[in-house]
mmCIF file of C-alpha atoms in Angstrom:
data_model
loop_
_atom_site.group_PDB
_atom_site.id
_atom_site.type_symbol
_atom_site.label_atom_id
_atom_site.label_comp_id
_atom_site.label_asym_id
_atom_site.label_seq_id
_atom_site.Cartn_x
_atom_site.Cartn_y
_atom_site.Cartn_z
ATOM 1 C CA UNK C 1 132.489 133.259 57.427
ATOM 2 C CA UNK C 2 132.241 133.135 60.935
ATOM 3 C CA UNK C 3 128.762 134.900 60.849
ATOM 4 C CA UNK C 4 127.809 131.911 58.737
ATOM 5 C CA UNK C 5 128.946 129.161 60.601
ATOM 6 C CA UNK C 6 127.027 130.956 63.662
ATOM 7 C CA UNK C 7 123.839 130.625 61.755
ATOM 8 C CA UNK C 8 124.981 127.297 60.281
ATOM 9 C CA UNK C 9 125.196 126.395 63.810
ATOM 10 C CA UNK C 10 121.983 127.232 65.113
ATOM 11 C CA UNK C 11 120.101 126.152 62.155
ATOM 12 C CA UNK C 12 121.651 122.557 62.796
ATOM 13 C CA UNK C 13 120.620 123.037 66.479
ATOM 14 C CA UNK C 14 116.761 124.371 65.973
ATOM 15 C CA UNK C 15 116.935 121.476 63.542
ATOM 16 C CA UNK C 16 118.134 118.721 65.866
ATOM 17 C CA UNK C 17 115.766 120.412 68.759
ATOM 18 C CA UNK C 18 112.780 120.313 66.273
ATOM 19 C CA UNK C 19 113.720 116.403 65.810
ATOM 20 C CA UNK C 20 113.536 115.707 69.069
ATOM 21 C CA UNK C 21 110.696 117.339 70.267
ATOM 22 C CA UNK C 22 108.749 116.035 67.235
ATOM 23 C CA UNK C 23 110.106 112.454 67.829
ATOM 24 C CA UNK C 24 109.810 112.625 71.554
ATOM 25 C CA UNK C 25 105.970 111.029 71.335
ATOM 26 C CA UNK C 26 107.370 108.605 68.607
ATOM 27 C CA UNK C 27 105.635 108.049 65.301
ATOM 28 C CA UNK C 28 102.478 106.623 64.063
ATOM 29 C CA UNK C 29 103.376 103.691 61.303
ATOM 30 C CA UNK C 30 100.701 102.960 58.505
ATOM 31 C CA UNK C 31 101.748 100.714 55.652
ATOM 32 C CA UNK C 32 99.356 99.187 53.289
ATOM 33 C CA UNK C 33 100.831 96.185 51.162
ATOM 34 C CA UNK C 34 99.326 94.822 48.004
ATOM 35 C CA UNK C 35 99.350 91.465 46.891
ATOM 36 C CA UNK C 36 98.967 92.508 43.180
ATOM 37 C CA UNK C 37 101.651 94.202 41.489
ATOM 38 C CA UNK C 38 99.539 97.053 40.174
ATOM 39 C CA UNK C 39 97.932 97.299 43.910
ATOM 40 C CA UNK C 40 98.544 100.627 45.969
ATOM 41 C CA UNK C 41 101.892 99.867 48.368
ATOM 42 C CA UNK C 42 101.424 102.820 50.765
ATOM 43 C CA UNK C 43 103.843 103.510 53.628
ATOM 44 C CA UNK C 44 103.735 106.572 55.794
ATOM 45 C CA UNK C 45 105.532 107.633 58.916
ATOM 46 C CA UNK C 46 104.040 110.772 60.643
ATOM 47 C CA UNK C 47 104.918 112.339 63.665
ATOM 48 C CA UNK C 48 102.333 110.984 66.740
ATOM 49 C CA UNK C 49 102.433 114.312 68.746
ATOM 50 C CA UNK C 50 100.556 115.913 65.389
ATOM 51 C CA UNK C 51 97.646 113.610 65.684
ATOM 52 C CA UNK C 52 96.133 115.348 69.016
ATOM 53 C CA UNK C 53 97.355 118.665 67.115
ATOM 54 C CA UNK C 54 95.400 118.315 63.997
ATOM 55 C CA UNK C 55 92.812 116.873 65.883
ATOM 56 C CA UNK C 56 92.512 120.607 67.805
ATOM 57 C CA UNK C 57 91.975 121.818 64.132
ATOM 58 C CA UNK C 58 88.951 119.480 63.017
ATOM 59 C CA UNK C 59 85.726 122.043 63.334
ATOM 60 C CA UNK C 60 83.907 121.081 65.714
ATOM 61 C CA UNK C 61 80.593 120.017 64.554
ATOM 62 C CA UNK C 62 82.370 117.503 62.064
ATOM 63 C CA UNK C 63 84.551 116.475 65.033
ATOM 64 C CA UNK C 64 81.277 115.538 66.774
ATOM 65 C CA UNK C 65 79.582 113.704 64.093
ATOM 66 C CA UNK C 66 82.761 111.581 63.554
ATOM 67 C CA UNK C 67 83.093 110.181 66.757
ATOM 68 C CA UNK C 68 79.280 110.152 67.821
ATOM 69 C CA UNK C 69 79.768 106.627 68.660
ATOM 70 C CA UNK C 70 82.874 106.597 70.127
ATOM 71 C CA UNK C 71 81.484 109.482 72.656
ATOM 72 C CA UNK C 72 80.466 106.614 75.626
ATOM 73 C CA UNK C 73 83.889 104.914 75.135
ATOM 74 C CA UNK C 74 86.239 107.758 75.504
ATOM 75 C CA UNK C 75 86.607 107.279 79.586
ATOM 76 C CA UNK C 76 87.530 103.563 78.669
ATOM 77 C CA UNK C 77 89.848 104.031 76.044
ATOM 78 C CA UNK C 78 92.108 106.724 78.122
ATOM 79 C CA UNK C 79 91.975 103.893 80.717
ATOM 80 C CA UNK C 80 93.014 101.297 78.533
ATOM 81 C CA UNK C 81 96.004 103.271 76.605
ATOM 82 C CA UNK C 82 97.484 104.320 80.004
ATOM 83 C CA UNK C 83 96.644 101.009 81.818
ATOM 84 C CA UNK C 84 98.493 99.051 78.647
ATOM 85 C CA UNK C 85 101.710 101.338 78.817
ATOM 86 C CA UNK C 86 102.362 99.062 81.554
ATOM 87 C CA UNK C 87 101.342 95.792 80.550
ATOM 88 C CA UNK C 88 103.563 93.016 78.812
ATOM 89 C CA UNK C 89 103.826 93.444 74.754
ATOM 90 C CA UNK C 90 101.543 90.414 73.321
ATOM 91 C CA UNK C 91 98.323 90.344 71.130
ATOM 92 C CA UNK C 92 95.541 91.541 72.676
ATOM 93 C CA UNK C 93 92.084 90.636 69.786
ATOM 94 C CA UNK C 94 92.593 87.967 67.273
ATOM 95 C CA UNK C 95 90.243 87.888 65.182
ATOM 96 C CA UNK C 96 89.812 84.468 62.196
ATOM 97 C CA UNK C 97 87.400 83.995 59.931
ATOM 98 C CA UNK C 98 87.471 82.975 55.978
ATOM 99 C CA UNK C 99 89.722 85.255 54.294
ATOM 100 C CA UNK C 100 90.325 87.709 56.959
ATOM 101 C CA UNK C 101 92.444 87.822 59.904
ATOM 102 C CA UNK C 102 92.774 91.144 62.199
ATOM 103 C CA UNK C 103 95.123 91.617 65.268
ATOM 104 C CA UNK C 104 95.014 94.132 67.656
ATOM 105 C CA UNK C 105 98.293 93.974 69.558
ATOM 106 C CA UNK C 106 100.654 95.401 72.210
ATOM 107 C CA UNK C 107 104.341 96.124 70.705
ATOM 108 C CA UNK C 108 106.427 98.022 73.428
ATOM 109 C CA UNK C 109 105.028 101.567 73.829
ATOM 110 C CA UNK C 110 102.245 101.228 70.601
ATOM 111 C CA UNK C 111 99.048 100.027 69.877
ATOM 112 C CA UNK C 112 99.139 98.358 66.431
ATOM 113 C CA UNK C 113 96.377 96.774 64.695
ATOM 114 C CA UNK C 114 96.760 94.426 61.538
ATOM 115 C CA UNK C 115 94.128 93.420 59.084
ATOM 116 C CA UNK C 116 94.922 90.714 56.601
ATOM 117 C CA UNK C 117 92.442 90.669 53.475
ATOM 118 C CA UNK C 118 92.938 88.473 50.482
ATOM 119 C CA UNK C 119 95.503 90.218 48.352
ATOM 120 C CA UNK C 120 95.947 93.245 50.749
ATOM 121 C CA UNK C 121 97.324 93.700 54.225
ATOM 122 C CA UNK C 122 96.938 97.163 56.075
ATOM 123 C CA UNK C 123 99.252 97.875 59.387
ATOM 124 C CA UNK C 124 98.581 100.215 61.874
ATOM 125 C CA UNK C 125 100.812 101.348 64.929
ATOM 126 C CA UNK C 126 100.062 104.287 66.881
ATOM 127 C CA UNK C 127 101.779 105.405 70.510
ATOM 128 C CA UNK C 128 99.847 104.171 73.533
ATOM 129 C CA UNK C 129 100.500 107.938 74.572
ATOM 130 C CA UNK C 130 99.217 109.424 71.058
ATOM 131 C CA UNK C 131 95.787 106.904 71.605
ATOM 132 C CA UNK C 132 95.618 108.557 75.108
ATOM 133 C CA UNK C 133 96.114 112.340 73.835
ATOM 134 C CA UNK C 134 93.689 111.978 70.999
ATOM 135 C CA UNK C 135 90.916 110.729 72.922
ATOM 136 C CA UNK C 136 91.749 113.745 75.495
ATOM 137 C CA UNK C 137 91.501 116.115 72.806
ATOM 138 C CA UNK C 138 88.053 114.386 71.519
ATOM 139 C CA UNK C 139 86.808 114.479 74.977
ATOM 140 C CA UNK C 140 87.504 117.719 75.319
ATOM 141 C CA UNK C 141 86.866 119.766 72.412
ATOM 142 C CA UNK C 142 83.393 116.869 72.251
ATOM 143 C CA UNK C 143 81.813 118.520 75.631
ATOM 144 C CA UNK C 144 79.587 121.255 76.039
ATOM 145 C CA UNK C 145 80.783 124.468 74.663
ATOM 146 C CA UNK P 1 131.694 99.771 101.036
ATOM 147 C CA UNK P 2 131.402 100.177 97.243
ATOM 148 C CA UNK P 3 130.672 96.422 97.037
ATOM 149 C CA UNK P 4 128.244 96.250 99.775
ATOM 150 C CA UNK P 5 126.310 98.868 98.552
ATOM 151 C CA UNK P 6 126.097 96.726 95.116
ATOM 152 C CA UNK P 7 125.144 93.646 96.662
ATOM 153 C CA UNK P 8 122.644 95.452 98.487
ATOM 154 C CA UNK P 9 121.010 97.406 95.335
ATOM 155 C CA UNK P 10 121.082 93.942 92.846
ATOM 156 C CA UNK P 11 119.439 92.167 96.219
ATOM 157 C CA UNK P 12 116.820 94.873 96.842
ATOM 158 C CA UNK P 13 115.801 94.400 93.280
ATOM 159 C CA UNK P 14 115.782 91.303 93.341
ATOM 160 C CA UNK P 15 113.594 90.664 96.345
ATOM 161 C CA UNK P 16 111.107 93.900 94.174
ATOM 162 C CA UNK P 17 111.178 91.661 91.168
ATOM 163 C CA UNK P 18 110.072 88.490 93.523
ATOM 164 C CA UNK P 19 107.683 90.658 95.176
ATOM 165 C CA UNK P 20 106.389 91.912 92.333
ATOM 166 C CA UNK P 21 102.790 90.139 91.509
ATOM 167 C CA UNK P 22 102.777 88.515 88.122
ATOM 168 C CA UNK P 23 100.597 90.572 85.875
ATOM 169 C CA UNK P 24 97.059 88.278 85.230
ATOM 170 C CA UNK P 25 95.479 87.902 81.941
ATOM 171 C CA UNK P 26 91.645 87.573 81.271
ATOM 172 C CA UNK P 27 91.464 85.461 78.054
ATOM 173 C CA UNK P 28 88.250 84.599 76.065
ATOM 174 C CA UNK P 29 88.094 82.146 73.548
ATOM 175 C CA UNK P 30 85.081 81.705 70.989
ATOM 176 C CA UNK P 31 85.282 79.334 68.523
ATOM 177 C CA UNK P 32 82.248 78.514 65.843
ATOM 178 C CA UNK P 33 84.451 75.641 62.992
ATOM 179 C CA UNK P 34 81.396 75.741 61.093
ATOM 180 C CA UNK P 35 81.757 79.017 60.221
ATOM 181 C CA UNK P 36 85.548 79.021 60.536
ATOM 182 C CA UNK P 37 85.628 81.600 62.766
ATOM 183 C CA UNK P 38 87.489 82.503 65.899
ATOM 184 C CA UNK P 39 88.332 85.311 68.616
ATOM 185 C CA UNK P 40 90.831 85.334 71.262
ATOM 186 C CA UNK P 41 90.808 88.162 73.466
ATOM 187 C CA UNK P 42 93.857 88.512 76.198
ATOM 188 C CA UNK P 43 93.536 91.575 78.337
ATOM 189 C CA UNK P 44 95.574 92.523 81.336
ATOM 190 C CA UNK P 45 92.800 92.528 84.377
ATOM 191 C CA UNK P 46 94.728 95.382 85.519
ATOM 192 C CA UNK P 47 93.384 97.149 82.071
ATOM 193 C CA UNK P 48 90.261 95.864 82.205
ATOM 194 C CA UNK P 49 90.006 97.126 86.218
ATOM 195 C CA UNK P 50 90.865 100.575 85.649
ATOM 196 C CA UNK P 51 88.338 100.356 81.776
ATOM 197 C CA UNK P 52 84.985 99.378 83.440
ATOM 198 C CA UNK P 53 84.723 102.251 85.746
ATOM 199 C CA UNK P 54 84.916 104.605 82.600
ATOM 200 C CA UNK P 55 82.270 102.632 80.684
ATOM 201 C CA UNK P 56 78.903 103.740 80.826
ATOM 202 C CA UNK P 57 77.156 102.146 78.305
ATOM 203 C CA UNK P 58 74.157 100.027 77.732
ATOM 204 C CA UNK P 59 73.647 97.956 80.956
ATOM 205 C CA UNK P 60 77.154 98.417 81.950
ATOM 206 C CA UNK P 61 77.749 101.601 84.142
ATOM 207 C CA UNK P 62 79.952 102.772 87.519
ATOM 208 C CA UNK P 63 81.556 99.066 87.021
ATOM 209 C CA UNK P 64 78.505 97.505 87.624
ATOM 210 C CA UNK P 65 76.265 95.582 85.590
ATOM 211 C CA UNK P 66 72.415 95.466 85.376
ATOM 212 C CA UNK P 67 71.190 91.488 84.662
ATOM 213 C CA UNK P 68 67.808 91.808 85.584
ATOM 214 C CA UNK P 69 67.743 88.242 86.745
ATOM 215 C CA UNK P 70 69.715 85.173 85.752
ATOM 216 C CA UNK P 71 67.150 82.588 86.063
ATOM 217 C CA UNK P 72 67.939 79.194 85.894
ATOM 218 C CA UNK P 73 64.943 76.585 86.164
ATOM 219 C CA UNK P 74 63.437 79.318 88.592
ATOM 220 C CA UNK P 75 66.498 79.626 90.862
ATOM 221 C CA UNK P 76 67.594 83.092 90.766
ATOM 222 C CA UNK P 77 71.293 82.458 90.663
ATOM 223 C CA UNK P 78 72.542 86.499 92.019
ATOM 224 C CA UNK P 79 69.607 85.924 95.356
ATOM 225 C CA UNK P 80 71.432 82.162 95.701
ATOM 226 C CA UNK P 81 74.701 83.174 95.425
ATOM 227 C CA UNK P 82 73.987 86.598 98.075
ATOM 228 C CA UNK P 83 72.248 83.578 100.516
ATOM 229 C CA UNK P 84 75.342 81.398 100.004
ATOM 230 C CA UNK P 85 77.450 83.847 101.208
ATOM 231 C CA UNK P 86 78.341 82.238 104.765
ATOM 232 C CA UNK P 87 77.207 78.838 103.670
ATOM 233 C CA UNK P 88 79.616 75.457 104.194
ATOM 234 C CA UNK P 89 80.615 73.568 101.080
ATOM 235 C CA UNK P 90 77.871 71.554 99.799
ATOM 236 C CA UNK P 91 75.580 71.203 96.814
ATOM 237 C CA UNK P 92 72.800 73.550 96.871
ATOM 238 C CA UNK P 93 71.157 72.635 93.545
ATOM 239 C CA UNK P 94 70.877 69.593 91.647
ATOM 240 C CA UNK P 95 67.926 69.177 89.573
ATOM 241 C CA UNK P 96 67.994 66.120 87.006
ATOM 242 C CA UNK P 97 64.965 65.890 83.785
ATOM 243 C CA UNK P 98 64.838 63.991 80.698
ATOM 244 C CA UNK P 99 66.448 67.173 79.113
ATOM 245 C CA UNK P 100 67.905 69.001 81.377
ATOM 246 C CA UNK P 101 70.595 68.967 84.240
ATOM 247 C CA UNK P 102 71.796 71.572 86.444
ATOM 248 C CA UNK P 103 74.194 71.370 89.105
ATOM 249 C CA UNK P 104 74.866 74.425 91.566
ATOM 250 C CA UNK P 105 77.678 73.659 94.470
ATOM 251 C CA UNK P 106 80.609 75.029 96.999
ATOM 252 C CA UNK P 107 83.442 73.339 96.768
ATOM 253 C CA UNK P 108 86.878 73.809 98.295
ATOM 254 C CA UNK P 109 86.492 77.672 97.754
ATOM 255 C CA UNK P 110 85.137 77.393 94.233
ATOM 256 C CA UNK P 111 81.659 78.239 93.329
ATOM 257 C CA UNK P 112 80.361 75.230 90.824
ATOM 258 C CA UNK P 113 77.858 75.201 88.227
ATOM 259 C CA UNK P 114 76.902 73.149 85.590
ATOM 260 C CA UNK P 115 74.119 72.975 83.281
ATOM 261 C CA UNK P 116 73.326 70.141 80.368
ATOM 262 C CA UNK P 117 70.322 71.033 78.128
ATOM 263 C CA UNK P 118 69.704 68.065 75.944
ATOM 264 C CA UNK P 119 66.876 69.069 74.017
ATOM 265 C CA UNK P 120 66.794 70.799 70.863
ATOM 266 C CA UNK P 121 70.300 72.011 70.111
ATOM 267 C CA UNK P 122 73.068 70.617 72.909
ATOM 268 C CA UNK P 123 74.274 73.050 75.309
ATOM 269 C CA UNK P 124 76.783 72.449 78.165
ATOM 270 C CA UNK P 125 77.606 75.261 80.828
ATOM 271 C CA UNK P 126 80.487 74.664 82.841
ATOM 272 C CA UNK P 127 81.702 77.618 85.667
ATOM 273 C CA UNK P 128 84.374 76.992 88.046
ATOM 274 C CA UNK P 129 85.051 80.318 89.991
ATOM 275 C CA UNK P 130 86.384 80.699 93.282
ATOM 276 C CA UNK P 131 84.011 81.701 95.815
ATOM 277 C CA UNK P 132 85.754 85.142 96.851
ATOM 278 C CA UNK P 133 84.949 86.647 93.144
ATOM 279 C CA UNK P 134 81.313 85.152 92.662
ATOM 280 C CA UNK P 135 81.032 86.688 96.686
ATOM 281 C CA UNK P 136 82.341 90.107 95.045
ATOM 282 C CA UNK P 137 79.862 89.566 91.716
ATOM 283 C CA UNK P 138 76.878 90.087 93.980
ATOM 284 C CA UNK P 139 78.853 92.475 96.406
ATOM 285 C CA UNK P 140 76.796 95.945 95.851
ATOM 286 C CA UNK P 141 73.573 94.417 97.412
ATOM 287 C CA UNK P 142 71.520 95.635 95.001
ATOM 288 C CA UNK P 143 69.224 92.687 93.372
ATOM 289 C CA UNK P 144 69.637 92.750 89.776
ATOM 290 C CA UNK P 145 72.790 94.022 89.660
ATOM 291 C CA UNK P 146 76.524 92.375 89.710
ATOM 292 C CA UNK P 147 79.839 94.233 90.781
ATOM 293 C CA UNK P 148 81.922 93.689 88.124
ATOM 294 C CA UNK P 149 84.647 95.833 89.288
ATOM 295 C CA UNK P 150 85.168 94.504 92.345
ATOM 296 C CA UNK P 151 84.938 91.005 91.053
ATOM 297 C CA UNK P 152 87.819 91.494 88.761
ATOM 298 C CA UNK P 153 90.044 93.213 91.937
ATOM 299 C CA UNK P 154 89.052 89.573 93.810
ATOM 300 C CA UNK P 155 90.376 87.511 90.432
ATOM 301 C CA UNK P 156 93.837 89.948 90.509
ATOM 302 C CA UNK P 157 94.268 87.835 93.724
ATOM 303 C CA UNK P 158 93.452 84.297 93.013
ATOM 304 C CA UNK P 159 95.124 81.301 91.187
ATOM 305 C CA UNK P 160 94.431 80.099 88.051
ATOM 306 C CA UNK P 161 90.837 78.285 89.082
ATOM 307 C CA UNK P 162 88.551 80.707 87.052
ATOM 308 C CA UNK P 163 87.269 78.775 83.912
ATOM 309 C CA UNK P 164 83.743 79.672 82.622
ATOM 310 C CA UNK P 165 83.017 77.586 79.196
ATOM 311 C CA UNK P 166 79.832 76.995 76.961
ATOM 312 C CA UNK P 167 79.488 74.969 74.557
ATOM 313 C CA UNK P 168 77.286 73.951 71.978
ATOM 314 C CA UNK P 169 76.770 72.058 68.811
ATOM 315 C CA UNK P 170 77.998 75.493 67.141
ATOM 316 C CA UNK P 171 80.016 77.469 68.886
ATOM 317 C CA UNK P 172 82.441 76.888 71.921
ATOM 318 C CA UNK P 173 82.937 80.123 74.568
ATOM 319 C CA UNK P 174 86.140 79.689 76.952
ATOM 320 C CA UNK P 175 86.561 82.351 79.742
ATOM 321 C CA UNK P 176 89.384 82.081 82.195
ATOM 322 C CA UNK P 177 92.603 83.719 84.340
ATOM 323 C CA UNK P 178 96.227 83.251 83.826
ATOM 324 C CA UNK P 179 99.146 84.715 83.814
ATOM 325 C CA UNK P 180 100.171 84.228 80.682
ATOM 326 C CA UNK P 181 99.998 87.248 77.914
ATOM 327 C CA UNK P 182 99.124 84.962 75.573
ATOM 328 C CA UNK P 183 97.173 81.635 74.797
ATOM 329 C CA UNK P 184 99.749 79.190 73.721
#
């Protein structure tokens, strides 16, 4: 009995451990809401530190066809993600036109970006620190071999 | 001595706090009501100061951006502004026609310009900005070229006196600095 509660024990305590190593970079929300009532209502919470993870995993030459044109902007989105972890929480882009409505905004430690579409709604937030990782890892695993 | 040290620590971080500069906001405001369509942009200059030197990217590169020349009714505006530098306050262009009106002038630090065009579709160009970031703007010395980066250090350390607007019978375009993290 004692034998078990030993294991018991550490199971709990690789568990808990796991949990907060996984949670220490906080999560990445996405959560798509449908106006009609046979519409998709998707809402997913993943761990952020597995984005620059998985990203490690994408082969390379797909990698580099995906973010072709984000290549130039990679220096100035690092910038941005670590020079916004500072900054005040507030909407950053708001963008209006007929039917549509996207925000990009500031909430605490995440990026999160909102677009509004007649009869759907899709919400994005994603850790300033998860933005900064990713675009390491693209930078990265992007330059010359 | 427990006390004093208190007072001391909620004082020090209070006179931080005061210290502290207020973080300053670049907002941009377009606005086209025919279409129905509008963007508001609010960035911390802080962000956009430490973006720019990363961007490399069309005519934008080491913070500095290639204009060839702004050219208005033959007065190129970056050689003016670079012969301006040491100038007094005054108004060094003013040039009225049927159709046209431009206005180009130094006034109590701010740099001035306005342009009418009458003809065709109405345009109105109004820039207030004080004279330490339009000094920086043409600060690398190169001809063609305007220091972006070190114009946006200058606006971290000015009031609320940048406004840059143009507007036509379309679309309005407000530029300026605040410190407020949000238009209200």
């Amino acid at each position: 009995v004692i034998l078990i509660a030993k294991v018991a024990t550490g199971l709990v305590g690789a568990a808990l451990v796991a949990g907060g190593i996984v949670s220490s970079q906080g999560f990445i929300h996405v959560r798509v809401e449908s106006q009609q009532a046979a519409g998709p209502h998707v809402r997913l919470v993943l761990p952020a530190m597995a984005a620059p993870i998985a990203l490690r995993f994408v082969p390379r030459p797909q990698l580099r066809e995906s973010t072709e044109e984000l290549r130039p902007w990679l220096p100035a989105i690092e910038a941005a993600a670590s020079g916004l972890s500072d900054a005040a929480s507030g909407p950053l882009v708001q963008v209006t036109e007929p039917g549509r409505q996207v925000t990009v905004a500031k909430d605490d430690g995440s990026l999160v970006v909102c677009v509004e579409n007649p009869g759907q709604a899709v919400y994005v937030s994603v850790p300033l620190r998860t933005v900064r990782s990713a675009a390491a890892v693209v930078a990265e695993r992007d330059g010359p071999n | 001595m427990k006390k004093i040290l208190v007072i001391f620590a909620v004082l020090a971080m209070t006179a931080a706090a005061w210290a502290a500069p207020a973080e300053r906001y670049l907002h941009v405001r377009v606005d086209d009501p025919a279409k129905q369509q509008s963007v508001h942009i609010n960035l911390p200059l802080s962000v956009a100061a430490k973006m720019l030197p990363g961007i490399d990217h069309g005519s934008l590169h080491d913070g500095q951006i290639r204009v060839g020349s702004i050219d208005v009714n033959g007065v190129d505006v970056v050689q003016m502004l670079d012969a301006l530098k040491g100038a007094p306050d005054g108004e060094y262009v003013s040039i009225q026609q049927r159709d046209r009106l431009v206005r180009v002038a130094k006034q109590n630090g701010l740099l001035i310009v306005h342009v009418e065009k009458r003809a065709g579709e109405d345009k109105k160009v109004d820039i207030s900005v004080p004279w330490t970031v339009a000094a920086a703007l043409v600060s690398s010395g190169k001809s063609h070229e305007l220091n972006v980066e070190a114009a946006i250090q200058a606006l971290e350390n000015t009031g609320d006196k940048t406004e840059v607007s143009v507007t036509s019978n379309r679309q309005s375009v407000r530029i300026w600095v605040d410190s407020q993290s949000q238009v209200q």
